[in-house]
């Protein structure tokens, strides 16, 4: 495939950015979207130009690092991560717009790389449990109803990619924060800090400048791990319970 790419280029956080047009050729439909960007970057380096900065690590849909907005949609046309999106989702001759996550709480570092450390600080505020150290207990020592275990596991699949924030018109991080709170709050091991956790994590989320939820549902629609917004309702219930008790 031959493609035209319009890529957001920005040298640094306080420098004005702009879309720059590039042509790439001989792109295989089997390449991932990131491999297509690698082809562009190899060409830019050979030409003595500055390669496009983009974040990535696992390239297996696990680490959550690789998020970009493709043709106006977080992670592009499929509900998956950018590294798991393949060029067969595009057609020869297409023009593709590629931009970084757009959210006040995710400032641009360079080109397509944004600073998502606000998520780390939300986790630091309460995304942990207190457990005695020592040898690992038997797996069946603490019985957990299967429904709770499944629900907690589903919430734990959140990879912290930030697509939910990028897609939300309010730049809200509620789906991410709710997933982390649900994951720990549903298990007996997370019960001890349940009230403190929800209050601290929500307060940290607010202090980072993320917006509020207005039930748009855009977060759920782009989440590569299909985290449902019912987690947000659950977090709100937990938060209210914690502040009135
Ligand atoms: S809730 Fe979904 S979209 Fe948001 S950070 Fe987690 S995995 Fe990414
Ligand atoms: S590079 Fe790890 S999820 Fe895409």
Coordinates of C-alpha atoms and ligand atoms in Angstrom, one line a residue:
X1 CA 0.0 0.0 0.0
X2 CA 1.0 3.6 -0.6
X3 CA -0.3 6.0 2.1
X4 CA -0.3 9.7 2.9
X5 CA 0.3 10.3 6.6
X6 CA -0.5 13.6 8.4
X7 CA 1.4 13.4 11.6
X8 CA 1.4 15.8 14.6
X9 CA 4.9 17.1 15.0
X10 CA 5.8 19.0 18.2
X11 CA 9.4 19.4 19.3
X12 CA 8.6 19.8 23.0
X13 CA 5.9 20.6 25.6
X14 CA 6.0 24.3 25.2
X15 CA 6.6 24.5 21.5
X16 CA 3.7 24.9 19.0
X17 CA 3.0 21.8 17.0
X18 CA 1.5 21.2 13.5
X19 CA 0.4 18.4 11.2
X20 CA 3.2 17.5 8.7
X21 CA 2.5 15.4 5.6
X22 CA 4.6 12.3 4.7
X23 CA 4.3 9.7 2.0
X24 CA 5.0 6.0 2.8
X25 CA 5.2 3.3 0.1
X26 CA 5.3 -0.5 0.0
X27 CA 3.5 -0.9 3.2
X28 CA 2.3 -4.6 3.8
X29 CA -1.2 -5.2 5.0
X30 CA 0.3 -7.5 7.5
X31 CA 2.3 -4.8 9.3
X32 CA 1.1 -3.4 12.5
X33 CA 0.4 0.3 12.7
X34 CA 3.6 0.8 14.7
X35 CA 5.6 -1.1 12.1
X36 CA 4.3 1.2 9.5
X37 CA 5.6 4.1 11.6
X38 CA 8.9 2.3 11.9
X39 CA 9.1 2.2 8.1
X40 CA 8.5 6.0 8.0
X41 CA 11.1 6.6 10.8
X42 CA 13.8 4.5 9.0
X43 CA 13.2 6.7 5.9
X44 CA 13.4 9.9 8.0
X45 CA 16.6 8.8 9.7
X46 CA 18.2 7.9 6.3
X47 CA 17.2 11.3 5.0
X48 CA 18.8 12.9 8.0
X49 CA 15.5 14.1 9.4
X50 CA 14.1 13.8 13.0
X51 CA 12.1 10.5 13.4
X52 CA 8.6 10.8 14.7
X53 CA 8.5 10.2 18.5
X54 CA 5.9 7.7 19.6
X55 CA 5.5 5.6 22.7
X56 CA 5.5 1.8 22.7
X57 CA 6.9 -1.1 24.7
X58 CA 5.3 -4.6 24.5
X59 CA 3.7 -4.3 21.1
X60 CA 1.3 -7.1 22.3
X61 CA -1.6 -5.0 23.7
X62 CA -0.4 -5.4 27.3
X63 CA 1.6 -2.3 28.4
X64 CA -0.8 0.4 27.3
X65 CA 2.0 2.7 26.1
X66 CA 1.2 3.0 22.4
X67 CA -1.9 5.2 22.2
X68 CA -2.4 7.7 19.5
X69 CA -5.5 9.2 17.8
X70 CA -5.9 7.8 14.3
X71 CA -8.4 9.6 12.0
X72 CA -10.0 11.2 15.1
X73 CA -10.5 8.0 17.0
X74 CA -8.4 6.9 20.0
X75 CA -6.4 3.8 18.8
X76 CA -8.1 4.0 15.3
X77 CA -10.9 2.1 13.6
X78 CA -10.8 -1.1 15.7
X79 CA -11.4 -1.4 19.5
X80 CA -7.8 -2.5 20.2
X81 CA -4.4 -1.0 20.9
X82 CA -2.5 0.8 18.2
X83 CA 0.2 -2.0 18.3
X84 CA -2.5 -4.6 17.6
X85 CA -4.0 -2.6 14.8
X86 CA -2.9 -3.9 11.4
X87 CA -2.6 -2.0 8.1
X88 CA -5.2 -4.3 6.6
X89 CA -7.7 -2.0 8.3
X90 CA -6.7 0.7 5.8
X91 CA -6.8 0.9 1.9
X92 CA -4.2 1.7 -0.6
X93 CA -4.1 5.4 -1.2
X94 CA -5.6 6.4 2.1
X95 CA -4.7 9.5 4.0
X96 CA -4.3 8.9 7.7
X97 CA -4.3 11.6 10.4
X98 CA -2.2 10.6 13.4
X99 CA -2.2 12.8 16.6
X100 CA -1.3 12.4 20.3
X101 CA -3.9 11.9 23.0
X102 CA -5.6 15.3 23.5
X103 CA -6.3 16.0 27.2
X104 CA -5.1 18.8 29.5
X105 CA -3.9 16.2 32.1
X106 CA -1.8 14.5 29.4
X107 CA 0.6 17.2 28.2
X108 CA 2.5 16.5 25.0
X109 CA 6.2 15.5 25.6
X110 CA 7.1 15.3 21.9
X111 CA 5.3 14.5 18.7
X112 CA 2.9 11.6 19.6
X113 CA 4.2 11.0 23.1
X114 CA 2.2 12.4 26.0
X115 CA 3.0 12.4 29.7
X116 CA 0.6 9.9 31.4
X117 CA 2.2 10.1 34.8
X118 CA -1.1 11.5 36.2
X119 CA -2.3 7.8 36.0
X120 CA 0.7 6.7 38.1
X121 CA -0.1 9.2 40.8
X122 CA -3.8 8.0 40.9
X123 CA -2.5 4.5 41.5
X124 CA 0.0 5.7 44.1
X125 CA -2.9 7.4 46.0
X126 CA -4.6 4.1 46.7
X127 CA -4.1 1.3 44.1
X128 CA -2.6 -1.2 46.5
X129 CA -3.6 -3.6 49.3
X130 CA -2.0 -4.2 52.7
X131 CA -1.0 -7.8 53.0
X132 CA 1.2 -9.7 55.4
X133 CA 4.5 -10.7 53.9
X134 CA 5.7 -14.3 54.1
X135 CA 5.1 -17.4 52.0
X136 CA 2.2 -17.2 49.5
X137 CA -1.0 -18.5 51.0
X138 CA -2.8 -21.5 49.5
X139 CA -4.8 -20.4 46.5
X140 CA -8.1 -21.6 48.1
X141 CA -7.3 -20.2 51.5
X142 CA -9.7 -17.2 51.0
X143 CA -12.8 -18.3 49.1
X144 CA -14.1 -15.7 46.7
X145 CA -17.4 -16.0 44.9
X146 CA -16.8 -16.7 41.2
X147 CA -18.9 -13.7 40.1
X148 CA -16.7 -11.3 42.1
X149 CA -13.5 -13.0 41.0
X150 CA -14.6 -12.7 37.3
X151 CA -15.7 -9.1 37.7
X152 CA -12.5 -8.1 39.6
X153 CA -10.4 -9.9 36.9
X154 CA -12.2 -8.1 34.1
X155 CA -11.6 -4.7 35.8
X156 CA -7.9 -5.7 36.3
X157 CA -7.4 -6.0 32.6
X158 CA -7.2 -2.2 32.3
X159 CA -3.8 -1.5 30.8
X160 CA -3.8 2.2 31.7
X161 CA -3.5 3.2 28.0
X162 CA -5.5 6.4 28.5
X163 CA -7.8 6.0 25.4
X164 CA -10.8 6.6 27.7
X165 CA -9.4 10.0 28.6
X166 CA -8.6 10.8 25.0
X167 CA -12.0 9.9 23.8
X168 CA -14.0 11.6 26.5
X169 CA -15.2 15.2 25.6
X170 CA -14.5 16.1 29.2
X171 CA -11.1 14.4 29.3
X172 CA -12.3 12.3 32.2
X173 CA -10.3 9.5 33.8
X174 CA -13.2 8.0 35.5
X175 CA -13.2 4.7 33.6
X176 CA -9.5 4.1 34.4
X177 CA -9.9 5.0 38.0
X178 CA -13.1 3.1 38.4
X179 CA -11.5 0.0 36.9
X180 CA -8.6 0.1 39.4
X181 CA -11.0 0.7 42.3
X182 CA -13.3 -2.2 41.2
X183 CA -10.4 -4.6 40.7
X184 CA -9.2 -4.1 44.3
X185 CA -12.5 -3.3 46.1
X186 CA -14.3 -6.5 45.0
X187 CA -11.8 -8.8 46.6
X188 CA -11.5 -9.6 50.3
X189 CA -7.8 -8.7 50.1
X190 CA -8.7 -5.2 49.1
X191 CA -11.5 -4.7 51.6
X192 CA -9.4 -3.2 54.4
X193 CA -8.6 0.0 52.5
X194 CA -11.8 0.1 50.4
X195 CA -13.2 3.4 51.7
X196 CA -9.8 5.2 52.0
X197 CA -8.9 4.0 48.6
X198 CA -11.9 5.3 46.7
X199 CA -11.7 8.7 48.4
X200 CA -7.9 9.1 47.8
X201 CA -7.9 7.9 44.3
X202 CA -10.9 10.1 43.3
X203 CA -9.3 13.2 45.0
X204 CA -6.1 12.5 43.2
X205 CA -7.9 12.1 39.9
X206 CA -9.6 15.5 40.4
X207 CA -6.4 17.2 41.4
X208 CA -4.7 16.1 38.2
X209 CA -7.2 18.1 36.1
X210 CA -9.2 15.3 34.6
X211 CA -12.8 16.3 33.8
X212 CA -16.0 14.8 35.2
X213 CA -18.1 12.0 33.7
X214 CA -21.3 13.1 31.9
X215 CA -22.3 9.6 30.7
X216 CA -21.2 10.1 27.1
X217 CA -20.0 6.5 26.9
X218 CA -17.1 7.4 24.5
X219 CA -14.6 5.8 26.9
X220 CA -16.3 2.4 26.9
X221 CA -16.5 2.6 23.1
X222 CA -12.7 2.9 22.6
X223 CA -11.4 0.9 25.6
X224 CA -9.3 -1.9 24.1
X225 CA -10.1 -4.1 27.2
X226 CA -13.8 -3.5 27.0
X227 CA -14.1 -2.1 30.5
X228 CA -17.8 -1.2 30.9
X229 CA -18.9 2.2 32.3
X230 CA -20.9 0.3 35.0
X231 CA -17.6 0.4 36.9
X232 CA -18.0 4.2 37.1
X233 CA -21.4 3.8 38.7
X234 CA -19.9 1.4 41.1
X235 CA -17.1 3.8 42.0
X236 CA -19.6 6.6 42.5
X237 CA -21.6 4.4 44.9
X238 CA -18.4 3.5 46.8
X239 CA -17.3 7.1 47.0
X240 CA -20.7 8.3 48.4
X241 CA -20.8 5.5 50.9
X242 CA -17.2 6.4 52.0
X243 CA -17.8 10.1 52.5
X244 CA -21.1 9.8 54.4
X245 CA -20.0 6.9 56.7
Ligands
LIG1 S1 -10.2 1.8 31.1 FE1 -9.7 1.0 29.0 S2 -9.2 2.8 27.8 FE2 -9.1 3.4 30.0 S3 -7.0 3.2 30.5 FE3 -8.0 1.2 31.1 S4 -7.7 -0.1 29.3 FE4 -7.3 2.0 28.6
LIG2 S1 2.9 -1.2 22.8 FE1 2.2 -2.2 24.7 S2 0.0 -2.1 24.4 FE2 0.8 -1.3 22.5

